[in-house]
Coordinates of C-alpha atoms in Angstrom, one line a residue:
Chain A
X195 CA 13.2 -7.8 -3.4
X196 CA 12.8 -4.0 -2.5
X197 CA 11.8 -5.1 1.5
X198 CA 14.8 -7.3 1.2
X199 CA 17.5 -5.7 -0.4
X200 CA 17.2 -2.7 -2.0
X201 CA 15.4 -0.5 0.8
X202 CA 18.4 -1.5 3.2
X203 CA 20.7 -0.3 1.0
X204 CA 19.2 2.9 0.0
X205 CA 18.8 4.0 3.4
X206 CA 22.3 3.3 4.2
X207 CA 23.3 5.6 1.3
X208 CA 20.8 8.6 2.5
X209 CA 22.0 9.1 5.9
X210 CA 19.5 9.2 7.9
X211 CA 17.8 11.5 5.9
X212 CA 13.5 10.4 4.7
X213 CA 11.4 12.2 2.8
X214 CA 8.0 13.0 4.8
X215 CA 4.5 13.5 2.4
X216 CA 1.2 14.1 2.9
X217 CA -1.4 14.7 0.1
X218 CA -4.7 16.6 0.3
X219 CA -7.6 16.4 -1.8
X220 CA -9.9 19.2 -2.7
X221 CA -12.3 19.2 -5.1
X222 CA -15.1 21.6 -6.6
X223 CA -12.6 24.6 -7.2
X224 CA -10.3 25.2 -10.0
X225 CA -6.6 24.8 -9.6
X226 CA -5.6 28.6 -9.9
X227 CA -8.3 29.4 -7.5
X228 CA -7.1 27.4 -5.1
X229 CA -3.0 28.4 -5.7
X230 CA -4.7 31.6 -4.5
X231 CA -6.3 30.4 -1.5
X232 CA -3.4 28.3 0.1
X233 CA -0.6 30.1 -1.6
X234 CA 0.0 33.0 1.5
X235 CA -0.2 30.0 3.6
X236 CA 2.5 27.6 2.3
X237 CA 4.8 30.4 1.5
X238 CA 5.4 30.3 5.4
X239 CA 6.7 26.8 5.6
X240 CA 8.8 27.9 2.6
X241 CA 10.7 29.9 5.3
X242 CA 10.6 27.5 8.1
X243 CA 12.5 24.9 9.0
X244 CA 12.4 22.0 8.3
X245 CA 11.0 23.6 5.1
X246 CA 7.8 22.0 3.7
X247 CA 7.4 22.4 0.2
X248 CA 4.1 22.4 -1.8
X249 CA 3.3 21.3 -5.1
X250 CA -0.1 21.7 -7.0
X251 CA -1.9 19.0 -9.6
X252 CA -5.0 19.5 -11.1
X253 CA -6.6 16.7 -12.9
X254 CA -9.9 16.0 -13.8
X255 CA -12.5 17.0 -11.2
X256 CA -10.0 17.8 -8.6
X257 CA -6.9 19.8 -7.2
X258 CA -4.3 17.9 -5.2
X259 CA -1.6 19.6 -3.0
X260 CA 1.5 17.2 -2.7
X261 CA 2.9 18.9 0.8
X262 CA 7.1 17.2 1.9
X263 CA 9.7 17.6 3.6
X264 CA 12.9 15.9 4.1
X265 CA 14.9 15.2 6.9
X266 CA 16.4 13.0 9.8
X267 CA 14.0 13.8 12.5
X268 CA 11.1 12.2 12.3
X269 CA 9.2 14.1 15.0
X270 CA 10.1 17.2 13.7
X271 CA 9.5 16.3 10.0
X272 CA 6.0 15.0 10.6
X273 CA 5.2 17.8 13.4
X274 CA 6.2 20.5 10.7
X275 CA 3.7 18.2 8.1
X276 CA 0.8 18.1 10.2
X277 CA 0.9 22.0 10.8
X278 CA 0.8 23.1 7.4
X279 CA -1.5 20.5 6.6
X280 CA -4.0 22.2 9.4
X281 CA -3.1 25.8 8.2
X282 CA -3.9 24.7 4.8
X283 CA -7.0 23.1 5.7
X284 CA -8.5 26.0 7.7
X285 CA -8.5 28.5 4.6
X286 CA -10.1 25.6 2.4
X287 CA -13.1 24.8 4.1
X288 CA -15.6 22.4 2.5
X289 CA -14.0 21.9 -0.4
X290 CA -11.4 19.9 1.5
X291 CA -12.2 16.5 0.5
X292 CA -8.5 14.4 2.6
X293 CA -5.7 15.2 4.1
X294 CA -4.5 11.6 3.6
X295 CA -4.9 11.5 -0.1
X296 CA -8.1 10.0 0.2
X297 CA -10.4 10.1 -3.2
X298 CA -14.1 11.4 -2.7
X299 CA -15.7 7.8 -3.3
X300 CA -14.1 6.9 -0.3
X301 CA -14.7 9.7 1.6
X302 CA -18.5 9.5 1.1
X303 CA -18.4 5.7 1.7
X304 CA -16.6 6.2 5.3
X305 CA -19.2 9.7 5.9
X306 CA -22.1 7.3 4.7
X307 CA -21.2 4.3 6.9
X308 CA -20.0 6.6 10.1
X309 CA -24.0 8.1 9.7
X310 CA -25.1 4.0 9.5
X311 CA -26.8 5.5 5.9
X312 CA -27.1 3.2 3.2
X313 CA -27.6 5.4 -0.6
X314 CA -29.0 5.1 -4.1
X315 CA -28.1 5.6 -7.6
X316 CA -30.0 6.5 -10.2
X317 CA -27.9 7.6 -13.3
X318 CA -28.3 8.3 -16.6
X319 CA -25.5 10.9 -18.7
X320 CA -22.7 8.6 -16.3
X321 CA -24.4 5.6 -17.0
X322 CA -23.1 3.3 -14.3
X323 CA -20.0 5.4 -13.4
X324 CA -20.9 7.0 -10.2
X325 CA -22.0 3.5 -9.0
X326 CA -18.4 1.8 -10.3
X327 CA -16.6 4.6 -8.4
X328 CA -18.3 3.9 -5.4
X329 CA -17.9 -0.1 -5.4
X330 CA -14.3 0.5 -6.2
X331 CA -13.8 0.8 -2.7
X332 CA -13.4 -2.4 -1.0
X333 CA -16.5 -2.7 1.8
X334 CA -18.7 -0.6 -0.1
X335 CA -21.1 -3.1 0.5
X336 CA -21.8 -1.3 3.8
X337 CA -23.1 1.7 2.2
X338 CA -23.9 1.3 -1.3
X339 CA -27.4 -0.3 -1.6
X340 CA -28.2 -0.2 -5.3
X341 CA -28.5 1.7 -8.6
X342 CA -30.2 2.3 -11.4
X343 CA -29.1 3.2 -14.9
X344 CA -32.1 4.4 -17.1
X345 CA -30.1 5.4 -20.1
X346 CA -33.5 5.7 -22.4
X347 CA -36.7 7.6 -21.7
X348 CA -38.6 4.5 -21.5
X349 CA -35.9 2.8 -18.6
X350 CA -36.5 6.4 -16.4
X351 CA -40.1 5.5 -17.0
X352 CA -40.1 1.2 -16.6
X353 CA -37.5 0.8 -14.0
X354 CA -37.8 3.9 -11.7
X355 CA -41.1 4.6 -12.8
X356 CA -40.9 8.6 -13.3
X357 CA -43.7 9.8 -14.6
X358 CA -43.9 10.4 -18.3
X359 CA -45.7 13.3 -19.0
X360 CA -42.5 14.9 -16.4
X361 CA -40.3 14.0 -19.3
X362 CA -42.5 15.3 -21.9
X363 CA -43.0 19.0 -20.5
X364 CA -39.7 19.3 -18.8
X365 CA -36.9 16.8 -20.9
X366 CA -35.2 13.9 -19.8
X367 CA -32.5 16.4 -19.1
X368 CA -34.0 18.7 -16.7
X369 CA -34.3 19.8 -12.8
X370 CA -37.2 18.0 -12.2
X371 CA -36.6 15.0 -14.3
X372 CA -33.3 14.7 -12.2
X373 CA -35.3 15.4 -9.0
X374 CA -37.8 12.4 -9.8
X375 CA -35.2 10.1 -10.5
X376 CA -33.5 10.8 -6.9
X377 CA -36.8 10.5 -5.5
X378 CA -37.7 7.4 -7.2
X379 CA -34.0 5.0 -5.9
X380 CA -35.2 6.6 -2.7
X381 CA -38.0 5.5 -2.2
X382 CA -37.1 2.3 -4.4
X383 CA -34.2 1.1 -2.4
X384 CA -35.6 2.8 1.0
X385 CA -32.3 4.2 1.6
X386 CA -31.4 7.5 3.7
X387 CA -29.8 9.4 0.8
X388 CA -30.5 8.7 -3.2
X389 CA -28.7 10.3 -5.9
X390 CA -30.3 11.2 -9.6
X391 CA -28.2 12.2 -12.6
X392 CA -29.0 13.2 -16.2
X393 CA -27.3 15.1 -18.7
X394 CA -26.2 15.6 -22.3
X395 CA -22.8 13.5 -22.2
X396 CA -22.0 14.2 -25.9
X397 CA -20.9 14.9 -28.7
X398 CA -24.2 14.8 -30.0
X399 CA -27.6 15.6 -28.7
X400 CA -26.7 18.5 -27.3
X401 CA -28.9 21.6 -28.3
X402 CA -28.8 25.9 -28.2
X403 CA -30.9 25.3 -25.0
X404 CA -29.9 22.3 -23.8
X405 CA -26.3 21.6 -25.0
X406 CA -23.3 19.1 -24.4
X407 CA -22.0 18.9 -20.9
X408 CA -25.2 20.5 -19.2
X409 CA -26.1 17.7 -16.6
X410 CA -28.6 18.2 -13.5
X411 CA -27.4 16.2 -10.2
X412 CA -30.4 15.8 -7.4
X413 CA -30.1 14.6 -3.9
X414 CA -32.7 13.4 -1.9
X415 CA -32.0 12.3 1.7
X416 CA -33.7 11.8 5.1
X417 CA -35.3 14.6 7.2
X418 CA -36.4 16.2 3.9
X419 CA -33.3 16.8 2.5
X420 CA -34.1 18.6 -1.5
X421 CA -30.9 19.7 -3.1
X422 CA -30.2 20.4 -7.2
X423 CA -27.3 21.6 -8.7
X424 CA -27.0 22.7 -12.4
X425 CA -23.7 21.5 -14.3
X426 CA -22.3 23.0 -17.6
X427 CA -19.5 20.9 -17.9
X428 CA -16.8 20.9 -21.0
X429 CA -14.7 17.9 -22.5
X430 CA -14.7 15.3 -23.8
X431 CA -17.7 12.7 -23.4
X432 CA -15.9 10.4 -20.7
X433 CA -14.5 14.1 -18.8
X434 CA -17.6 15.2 -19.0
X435 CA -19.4 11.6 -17.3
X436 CA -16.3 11.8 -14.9
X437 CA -17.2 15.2 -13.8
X438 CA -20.9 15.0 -13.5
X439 CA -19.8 11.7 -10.8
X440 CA -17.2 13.5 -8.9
X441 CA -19.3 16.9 -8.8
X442 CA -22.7 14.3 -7.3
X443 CA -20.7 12.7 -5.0
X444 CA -19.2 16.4 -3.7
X445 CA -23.1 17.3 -3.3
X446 CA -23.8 14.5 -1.3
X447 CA -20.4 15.0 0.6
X448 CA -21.3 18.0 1.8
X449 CA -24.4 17.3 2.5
X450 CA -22.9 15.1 4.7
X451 CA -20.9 17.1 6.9
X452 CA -24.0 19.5 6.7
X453 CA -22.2 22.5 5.0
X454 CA -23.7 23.1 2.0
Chain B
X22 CA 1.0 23.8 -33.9
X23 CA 1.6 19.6 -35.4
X24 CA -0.6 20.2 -38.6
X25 CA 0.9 23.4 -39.6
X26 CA 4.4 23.6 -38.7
X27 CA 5.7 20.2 -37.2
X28 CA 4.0 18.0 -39.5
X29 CA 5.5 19.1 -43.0
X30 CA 9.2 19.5 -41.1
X31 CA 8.8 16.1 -40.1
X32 CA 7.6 14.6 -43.6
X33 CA 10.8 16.5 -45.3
X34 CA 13.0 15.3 -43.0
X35 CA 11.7 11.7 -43.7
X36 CA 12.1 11.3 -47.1
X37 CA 8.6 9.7 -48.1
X38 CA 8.9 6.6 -45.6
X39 CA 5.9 6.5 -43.2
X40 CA 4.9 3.8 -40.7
X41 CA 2.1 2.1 -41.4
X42 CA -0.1 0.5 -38.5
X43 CA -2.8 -1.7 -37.9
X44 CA -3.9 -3.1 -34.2
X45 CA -5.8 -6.7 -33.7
X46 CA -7.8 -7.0 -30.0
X47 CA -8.0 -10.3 -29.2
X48 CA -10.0 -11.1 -26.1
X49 CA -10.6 -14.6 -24.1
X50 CA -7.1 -15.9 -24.1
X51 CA -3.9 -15.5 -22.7
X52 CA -0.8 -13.3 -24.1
X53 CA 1.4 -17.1 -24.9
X54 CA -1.4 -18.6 -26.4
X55 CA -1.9 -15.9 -28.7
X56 CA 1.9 -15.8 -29.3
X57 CA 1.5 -19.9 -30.1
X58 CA -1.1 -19.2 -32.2
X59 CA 0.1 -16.2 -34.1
X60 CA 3.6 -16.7 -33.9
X61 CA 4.3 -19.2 -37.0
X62 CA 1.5 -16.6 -39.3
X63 CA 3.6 -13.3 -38.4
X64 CA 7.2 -14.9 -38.8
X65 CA 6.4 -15.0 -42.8
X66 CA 5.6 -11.5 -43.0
X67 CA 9.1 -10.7 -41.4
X68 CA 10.8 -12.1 -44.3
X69 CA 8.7 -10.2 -46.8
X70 CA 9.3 -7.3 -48.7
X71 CA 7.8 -4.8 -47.0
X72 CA 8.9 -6.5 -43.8
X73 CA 5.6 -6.2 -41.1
X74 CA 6.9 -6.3 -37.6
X75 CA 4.5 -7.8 -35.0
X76 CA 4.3 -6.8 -31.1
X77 CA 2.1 -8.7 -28.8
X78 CA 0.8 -6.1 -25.8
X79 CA -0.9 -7.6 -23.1
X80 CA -3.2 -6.0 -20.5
X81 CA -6.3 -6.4 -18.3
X82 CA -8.4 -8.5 -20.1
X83 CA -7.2 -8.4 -23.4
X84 CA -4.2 -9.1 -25.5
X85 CA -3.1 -6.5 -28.6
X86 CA -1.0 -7.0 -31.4
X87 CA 0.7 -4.1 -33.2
X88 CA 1.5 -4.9 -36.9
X89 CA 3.3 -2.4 -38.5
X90 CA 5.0 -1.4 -41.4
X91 CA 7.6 1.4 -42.8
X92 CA 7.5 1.9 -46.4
X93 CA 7.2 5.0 -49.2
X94 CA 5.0 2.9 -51.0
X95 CA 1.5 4.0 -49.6
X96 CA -0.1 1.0 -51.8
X97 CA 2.6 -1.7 -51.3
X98 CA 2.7 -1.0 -47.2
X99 CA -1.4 -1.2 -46.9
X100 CA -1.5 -4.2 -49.1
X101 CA 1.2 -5.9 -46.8
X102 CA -0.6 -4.9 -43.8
X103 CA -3.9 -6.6 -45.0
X104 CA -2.6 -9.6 -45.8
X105 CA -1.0 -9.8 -42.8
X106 CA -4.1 -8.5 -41.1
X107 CA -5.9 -11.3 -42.4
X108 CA -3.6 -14.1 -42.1
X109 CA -3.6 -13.3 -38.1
X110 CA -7.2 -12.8 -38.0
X111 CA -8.0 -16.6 -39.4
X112 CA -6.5 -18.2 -36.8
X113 CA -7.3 -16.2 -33.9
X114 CA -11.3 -17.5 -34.7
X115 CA -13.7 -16.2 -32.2
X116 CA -11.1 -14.5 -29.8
X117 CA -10.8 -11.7 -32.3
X118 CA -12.8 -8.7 -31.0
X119 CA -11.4 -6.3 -33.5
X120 CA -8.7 -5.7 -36.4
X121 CA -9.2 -1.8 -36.0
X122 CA -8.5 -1.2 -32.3
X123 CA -12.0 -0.7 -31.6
X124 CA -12.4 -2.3 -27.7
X125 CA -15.1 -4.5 -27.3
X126 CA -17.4 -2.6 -25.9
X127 CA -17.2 -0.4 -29.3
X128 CA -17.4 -3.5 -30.6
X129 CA -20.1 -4.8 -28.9
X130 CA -22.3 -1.7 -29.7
X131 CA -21.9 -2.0 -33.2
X132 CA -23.1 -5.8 -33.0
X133 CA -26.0 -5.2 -31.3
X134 CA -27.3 -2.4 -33.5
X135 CA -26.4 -4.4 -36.8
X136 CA -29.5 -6.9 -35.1
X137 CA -31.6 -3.6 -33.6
X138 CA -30.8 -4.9 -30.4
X139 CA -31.6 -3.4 -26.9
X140 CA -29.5 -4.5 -24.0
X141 CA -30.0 -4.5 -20.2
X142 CA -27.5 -5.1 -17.4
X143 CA -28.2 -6.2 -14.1
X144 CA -24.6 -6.5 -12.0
X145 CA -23.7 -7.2 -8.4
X146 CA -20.0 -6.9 -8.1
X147 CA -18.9 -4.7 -11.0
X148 CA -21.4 -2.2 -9.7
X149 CA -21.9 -0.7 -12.5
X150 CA -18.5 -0.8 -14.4
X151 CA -20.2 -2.7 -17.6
X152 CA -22.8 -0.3 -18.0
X153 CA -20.5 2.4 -17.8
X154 CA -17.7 1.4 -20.0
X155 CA -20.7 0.6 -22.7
X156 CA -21.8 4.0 -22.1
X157 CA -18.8 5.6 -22.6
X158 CA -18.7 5.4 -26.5
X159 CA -20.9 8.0 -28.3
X160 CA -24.4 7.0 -28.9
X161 CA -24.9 4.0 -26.9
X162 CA -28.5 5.0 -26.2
X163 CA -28.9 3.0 -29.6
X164 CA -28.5 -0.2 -27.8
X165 CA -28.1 0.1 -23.9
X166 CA -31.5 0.5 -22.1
X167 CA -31.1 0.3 -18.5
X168 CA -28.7 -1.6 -15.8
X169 CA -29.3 -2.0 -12.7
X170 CA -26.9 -2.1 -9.7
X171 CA -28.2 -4.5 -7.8
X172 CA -24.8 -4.6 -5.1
X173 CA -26.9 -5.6 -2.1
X174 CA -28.9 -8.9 -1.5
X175 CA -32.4 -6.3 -0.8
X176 CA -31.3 -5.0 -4.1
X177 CA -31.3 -8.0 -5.7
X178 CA -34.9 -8.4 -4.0
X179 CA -36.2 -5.6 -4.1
X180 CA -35.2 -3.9 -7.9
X181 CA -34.4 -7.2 -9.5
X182 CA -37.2 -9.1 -7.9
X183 CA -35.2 -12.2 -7.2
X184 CA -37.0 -14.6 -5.1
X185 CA -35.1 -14.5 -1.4
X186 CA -35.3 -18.1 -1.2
X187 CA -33.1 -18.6 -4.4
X188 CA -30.6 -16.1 -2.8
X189 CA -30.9 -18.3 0.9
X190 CA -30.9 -21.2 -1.5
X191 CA -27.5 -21.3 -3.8
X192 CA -26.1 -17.8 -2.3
X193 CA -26.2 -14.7 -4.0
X194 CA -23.1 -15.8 -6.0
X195 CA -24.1 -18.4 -7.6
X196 CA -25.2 -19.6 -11.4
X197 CA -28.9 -19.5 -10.6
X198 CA -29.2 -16.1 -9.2
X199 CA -27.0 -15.0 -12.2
X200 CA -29.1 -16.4 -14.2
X201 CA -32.0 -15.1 -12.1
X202 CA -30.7 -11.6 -12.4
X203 CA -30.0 -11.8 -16.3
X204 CA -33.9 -13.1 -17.0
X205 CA -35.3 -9.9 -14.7
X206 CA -33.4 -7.5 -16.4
X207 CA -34.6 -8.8 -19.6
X208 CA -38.0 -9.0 -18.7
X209 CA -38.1 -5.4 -16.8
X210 CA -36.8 -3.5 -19.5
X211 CA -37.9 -5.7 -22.4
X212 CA -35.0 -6.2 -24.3
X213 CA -33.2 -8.8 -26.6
X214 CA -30.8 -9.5 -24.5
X215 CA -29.8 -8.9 -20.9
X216 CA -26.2 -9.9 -18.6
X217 CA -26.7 -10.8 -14.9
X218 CA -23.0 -10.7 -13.5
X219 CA -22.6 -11.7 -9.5
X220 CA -19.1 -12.5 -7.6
X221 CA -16.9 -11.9 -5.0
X222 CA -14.6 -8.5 -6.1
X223 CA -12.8 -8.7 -2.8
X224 CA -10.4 -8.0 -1.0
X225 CA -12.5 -9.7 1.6
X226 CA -15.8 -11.9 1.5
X227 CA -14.4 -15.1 0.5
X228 CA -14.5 -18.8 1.4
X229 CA -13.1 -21.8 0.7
X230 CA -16.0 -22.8 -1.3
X231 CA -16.4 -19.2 -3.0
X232 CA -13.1 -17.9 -3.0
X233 CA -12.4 -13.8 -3.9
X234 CA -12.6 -13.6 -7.8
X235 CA -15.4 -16.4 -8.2
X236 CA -17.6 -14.5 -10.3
X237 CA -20.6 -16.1 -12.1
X238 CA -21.7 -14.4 -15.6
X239 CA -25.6 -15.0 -16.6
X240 CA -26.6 -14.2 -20.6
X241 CA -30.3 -14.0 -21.7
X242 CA -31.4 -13.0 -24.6
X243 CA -34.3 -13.7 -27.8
X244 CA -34.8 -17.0 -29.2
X245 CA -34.4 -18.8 -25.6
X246 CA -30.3 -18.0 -25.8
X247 CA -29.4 -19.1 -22.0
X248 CA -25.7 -19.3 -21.2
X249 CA -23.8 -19.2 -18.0
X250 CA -19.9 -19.3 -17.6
X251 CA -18.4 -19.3 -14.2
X252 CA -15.0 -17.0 -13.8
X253 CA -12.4 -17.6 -11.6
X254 CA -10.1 -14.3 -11.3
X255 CA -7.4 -13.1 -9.7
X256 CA -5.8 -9.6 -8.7
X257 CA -6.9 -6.7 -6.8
X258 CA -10.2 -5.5 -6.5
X259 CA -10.6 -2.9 -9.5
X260 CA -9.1 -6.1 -11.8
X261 CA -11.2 -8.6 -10.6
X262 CA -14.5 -5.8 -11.7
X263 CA -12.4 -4.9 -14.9
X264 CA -12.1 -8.6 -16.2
X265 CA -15.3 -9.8 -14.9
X266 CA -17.2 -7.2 -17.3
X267 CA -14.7 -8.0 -20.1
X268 CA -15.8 -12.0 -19.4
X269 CA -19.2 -10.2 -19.8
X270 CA -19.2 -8.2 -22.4
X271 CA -17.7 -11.2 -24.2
X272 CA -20.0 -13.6 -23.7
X273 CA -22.8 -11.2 -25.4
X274 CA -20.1 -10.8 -28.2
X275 CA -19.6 -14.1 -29.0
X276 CA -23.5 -14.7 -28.7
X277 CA -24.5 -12.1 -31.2
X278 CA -21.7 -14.1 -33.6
X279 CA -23.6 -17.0 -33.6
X280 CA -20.3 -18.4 -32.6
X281 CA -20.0 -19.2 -29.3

């Protein structure tokens, strides 16, 4: 009905006039910090003509800038889109996830499948929501090779087969714990790049030392690539899964493009 | 702000009259056979006195009704809602997941720590989506061991252990590797029960034979329980993983019943 009817007619009651949009996708950085960033840069599309404006939205685990314009020439419209879109690229450096809009599973999925890499899950805290993310994207198949979900002490232990004395001196929630599980879907699957995840997803569990939201992401890879990040994430238990996913798939996203 | 300033300017400005609610989940059927099958039970309760009004709220995978009352009388409006509550609840049988709200996967939980129960998940084209929507209510680790995300066929080999000539044999969509998948996890990680899920999520990878949204579900569990059910979905992608889990999670739900 739209196609048919109603698109017709609301174009003949615009003019000739579109509205142009193009959405990038950053991630990793909060939202004021990146209104500081890209802020001198949009202001000078403010000015120009046509005038591209910007609008920022921060939700959970990432910062979107909504960049339009409107007007009749398309050229133009699109020509002024694509500058400010580069501009505002150049100051944010690898935290720039798309310029098309693009979410960071599917990102990773066309970075892993461009490198012919295939990759691993092991998760624990997200319990299967890292791995969802990434099969979310139709032709994931290509990239995603498998996943584990050792939720229990004894699953880390049966299915991936980390040691257990690892878990006894360090914690199920630890660096190395994390490390082993990476290690472990790597070496499983015999994949280029493995992922390993645990953490204290809350609201209980959590202690003075170890408490809610602190979460350790590992990423093993080919040519020896080690890499551990510790996360002290806030929330709500299904934030806190969501963030621990989004801020793995950033690490192995940058590992990626090989600017860590 | 609402508890100490908007809350009491609201009650005065109410009189004592308060809306009472209750919400039914009802899982397995569609939104007009529910309606059939609730409709004659709810139509006495809106000639009552208090009068409980009945909404029917479909989405993915699950139909909700909304009972609700507006009385002053705390005990009279509760009462009302109970009966009512209970009325619906006998003839919805086994498609009644919850009278509380609680989704299944809550409701799952609760079930399978009533009976002590460990759980495993082995899935293929929800990639992960079951184990992570169990793991998103608090304390799961009482009844979720491990999953495992066996997306690729050398997955299915290689962390599953299915036999590659079963996969060459019947496909890796099929009953038997469902069913193949279901009986490793269970015997991996040692469980009571254990859900092998395979299909075809889309948007491409179909056939004529095994169209996009053929999904086959695989139960295991203590006591020799063996149960298959073949799903045939429809939608996009993200639906197709949505329902087939609910279809999953289901066919646990309805086991641990004893009613199936």
């Amino acid at each position: 009905m739209f196609q048919g009817f109603s698109k017709d007619y609301l174009v003949s009651r615009s003019g000739e006039c579109r509205t142009f949009c193009r959405v990038i996708v950053v991630t990793g950085r909060s939202e004021s910090d990146v209104e500081m960033a890209v802020q001198p840069v949009y202001a000078r599309w403010l000015n120009s003509s046509p005038t591209v404006f910007t609008s920022i939205l921060a939700s959970l685990g990432k910062v979107e800038l909504h960049l339009s314009t409107i007007g009749a020439n398309v050229e133009a419209s699109e020509q002024a889109l694509t500058s400010a879109v580069a501009a505002i690229s150049d100051v944010l450096g690898a935290s720039l996830v798309s310029t098309d809009g693009s979410p960071i599973e599917v990102v990773v999925g066309r970075l892993l499948k461009e490198r012919d890499a295939y990759l691993a899950v092991a998760e624990s805290c997200t319990g299967g929501l890292t791995s969802s993310r990434l099969t979310d994207v139709p032709g994931s198949s290509d990239y995603l090779h498998s996943g584990w979900v050792a939720y229990s002490d004894e699953a880390k232990i049966k299915a991936l087969g980390i040691d257990c004395r690892l878990i006894k001196k360090y914690g199920a929630v630890s660096k190395e714990v994390a490390e082993a599980m990476a290690m472990s879907a790597y070496e499983l699957a015999g994949v280029q790049y493995a992922l390993g995840i645990t953490g204290i997803a809350g609201p209980v569990g959590g202690s003075a030392e170890k408490p809610v939201g602190m979460v350790w992401i590992a990423l093993v890879g080919q040519n020896s690539l080690r890499q551990t990040r510790l996360l002290r994430l806030s929330g709500e238990r299904a934030d806190i899964k969501y963030q621990a996913s989004q801020e793995a798939l950033d690490l192995l996203r940058r590992a990626l493009l090989q600017c860590v």
